[in-house]
Amino acid sequence: MKSDLEAALVKTDWTPAPSDQGAKATKKLLVKSFGCQMNVYDAARMADVLAPEGFSETAAPEDADLVILNTCHIREKASEKVFSELGRLRRLKEERRAEGKDLRIAVAGCVAQAEGGEILRKQRAVDIVVGPQSYHRLPELVRLAADGPVIDTDFPVEDKFNHLTPPSEDRIRTRGLTAFLTVQEGCDKFCSFCVVPYTRGAEASRDVERIVAEAEALTRAGVREITLLGQNVNAFHGRGESNEVWSLARLIERLSEIDGLARLRYTTSHPNDMTDDLIRAHGEAAKLMPFLHLPVQSGSDRILAAMNRKHRAEDYLRLVEKIRAARPDIALSSDFIVGFPGETDEDFEATLALIRAVDFASTFYFKYSPRPGTPGAEREDHVAEEVKAERLARLGEKVEAQRQAFNRALVGRTVDVLFEKPGRRPGQIAGKSPYLQAVQADGPDSMIGDVAAVEIVECGSNSLFGRLTEEAR
Ligand code: 5AD
Ligand code: SF4
């Protein structure tokens, strides 16, 4: 006999719905994203795909007809959040039903991909489970959900990017002056702690032509800064017009030619894919910002090997030297995991030594969290929670001190700021430095969208304060 769950599993024989850009917005959509920037990008694509179906966005769950939880599975805490959020939504759905209305609940993102039907078992209020490869099918899934729960976590062979609705200029405008653009998805590295290769699948790159077209459309609609996204973005190997393979460096060079686009960034990268041409691009491509997120995870060769990172601490240090030689003012940031199985005090000290040697401008740090299905989770030498917590606090102190020193060192220096919005006080405008620091300065709203030179005069805990230079005023 079929279980409820199997009955819920609808294999969608999907044909694209006729696009109806003019449809009146009669339904409200809330996409709530957790996790990485890729999810922020995907959330915008989901809203774009559902706009022609009459969905307009709302920030209030009480107003929503459809709530999509765009989930993250990277660490245990991130996926736990989903289920507490679903509990709240179930109550809202019950209230709605009591009023004779409905609320559809969808779970998207990496938890959807990893857990699939399990989600319906754990929370029956869910109507749709949709994996990251299937967002172009959302209109159809929403329609099918009227007859019962639907699941779509297929890894289709075709390129999902090619099915996604491009956003209208108006929609881009409401999203601000900076934008994400996914150029690569998935990962083949299989670091032994990481679920990404399982939830996002094998590495795939978008075609150059489509990326350029999207970047041009963003720029036409006023976007000044684009961050190229990928789980392992520096492994980008998209196809050009004559089917030739482009590297990320070549793509950056091409995107730099777009008039009106002021800044380019990319994230996130693996040290082993930092090719010489990409390092050179840091010295040559003027629009490429001198700030690089290059996660190393650990400073111990033993742990790096156990993590399947396929490089040693020394290789990372040499790489940093090479990058700094190409672009002396570059600032670096990294991710670290403390308490990977088998990590000793000595291993942890090696991580602190690497942090001292590199001097990071900013750092993300996490306690190791065993993820189901990954080799790390199978190990028997897990580190005690108190030890992880103690190491996390020590590492945090160290990198926080480096971050603050980096910020303070900018006082008295002049940096370019891309102004994005009015500042906290009237007469102020706010933007970002090349190093993604928030900067406030006195200036007119008419400068929003401009990149202008700002002399930094003060350093707060989370923002820098500066004044426009004579030439910028
Ligand atoms: N436990 C803790 N941190 C993790 N990360 C990835 N997987 C895990 C895990 N299982 C961290 C890594 C990665 C960042 C995105 O999340 O540092 O670079
Ligand atoms: Fe995960 Fe990044 Fe390693 Fe890929 S390179 S497995 S995404 S940590």
mmCIF file of N, CA and C and ligand atoms in Angstrom, residues 74 187-191 193-197 231-232 268 270 297 309, ligand 2:
data_model
loop_
_atom_site.group_PDB
_atom_site.id
_atom_site.type_symbol
_atom_site.label_atom_id
_atom_site.label_comp_id
_atom_site.label_asym_id
_atom_site.label_seq_id
_atom_site.Cartn_x
_atom_site.Cartn_y
_atom_site.Cartn_z
ATOM 1 N N ILE A 74 23.315 23.883 6.113
ATOM 2 C CA ILE A 74 24.769 23.800 6.258
ATOM 3 C C ILE A 74 25.189 23.401 7.671
ATOM 4 N N CYS A 187 28.941 21.896 -6.127
ATOM 5 C CA CYS A 187 30.343 21.763 -5.743
ATOM 6 C C CYS A 187 30.779 20.304 -5.884
ATOM 7 N N ASP A 188 31.996 20.126 -6.413
ATOM 8 C CA ASP A 188 32.551 18.775 -6.562
ATOM 9 C C ASP A 188 33.672 18.510 -5.569
ATOM 10 N N LYS A 189 33.868 19.389 -4.613
ATOM 11 C CA LYS A 189 35.038 19.270 -3.747
ATOM 12 C C LYS A 189 34.856 18.230 -2.627
ATOM 13 N N PHE A 190 33.654 18.049 -2.173
ATOM 14 C CA PHE A 190 33.367 17.063 -1.114
ATOM 15 C C PHE A 190 34.261 17.221 0.111
ATOM 16 N N CYS A 191 34.330 18.422 0.648
ATOM 17 C CA CYS A 191 34.976 18.602 1.952
ATOM 18 C C CYS A 191 34.180 17.716 2.910
ATOM 19 N N PHE A 193 33.110 17.768 5.824
ATOM 20 C CA PHE A 193 32.116 18.299 6.761
ATOM 21 C C PHE A 193 30.874 18.826 6.054
ATOM 22 N N CYS A 194 30.897 18.903 4.728
ATOM 23 C CA CYS A 194 29.965 19.792 4.017
ATOM 24 C C CYS A 194 28.840 19.066 3.276
ATOM 25 N N VAL A 195 27.622 19.570 3.408
ATOM 26 C CA VAL A 195 26.469 18.951 2.729
ATOM 27 C C VAL A 195 26.239 19.513 1.327
ATOM 28 N N VAL A 196 26.929 20.612 1.016
ATOM 29 C CA VAL A 196 26.621 21.297 -0.249
ATOM 30 C C VAL A 196 26.666 20.381 -1.484
ATOM 31 N N PRO A 197 27.697 19.539 -1.619
ATOM 32 C CA PRO A 197 27.716 18.687 -2.813
ATOM 33 C C PRO A 197 26.478 17.786 -2.914
ATOM 34 N N GLN A 231 28.713 28.361 -5.221
ATOM 35 C CA GLN A 231 29.204 27.645 -4.038
ATOM 36 C C GLN A 231 30.709 27.495 -4.113
ATOM 37 N N ASN A 232 31.202 27.398 -5.335
ATOM 38 C CA ASN A 232 32.652 27.352 -5.539
ATOM 39 C C ASN A 232 32.916 28.162 -6.799
ATOM 40 N N THR A 268 31.668 32.306 -3.233
ATOM 41 C CA THR A 268 32.775 32.052 -2.350
ATOM 42 C C THR A 268 33.736 31.075 -3.030
ATOM 43 N N HIS A 270 37.345 28.428 -3.339
ATOM 44 C CA HIS A 270 38.212 27.413 -2.735
ATOM 45 C C HIS A 270 39.659 27.769 -3.095
ATOM 46 N N GLN A 297 39.273 27.290 6.582
ATOM 47 C CA GLN A 297 38.640 26.354 7.522
ATOM 48 C C GLN A 297 39.492 25.953 8.723
ATOM 49 N N ARG A 309 40.439 18.892 2.273
ATOM 50 C CA ARG A 309 40.596 20.199 1.624
ATOM 51 C C ARG A 309 41.636 20.146 0.505
HETATM 52 FE FE1 SF4 B 2 31.349 22.660 0.884
HETATM 53 FE FE2 SF4 B 2 32.796 24.736 -0.038
HETATM 54 FE FE3 SF4 B 2 33.990 22.365 0.463
HETATM 55 FE FE4 SF4 B 2 32.340 22.638 -1.637
HETATM 56 S S1 SF4 B 2 34.335 23.677 -1.321
HETATM 57 S S2 SF4 B 2 32.357 20.925 -0.192
HETATM 58 S S3 SF4 B 2 30.787 24.046 -0.808
HETATM 59 S S4 SF4 B 2 33.009 23.766 1.951
#
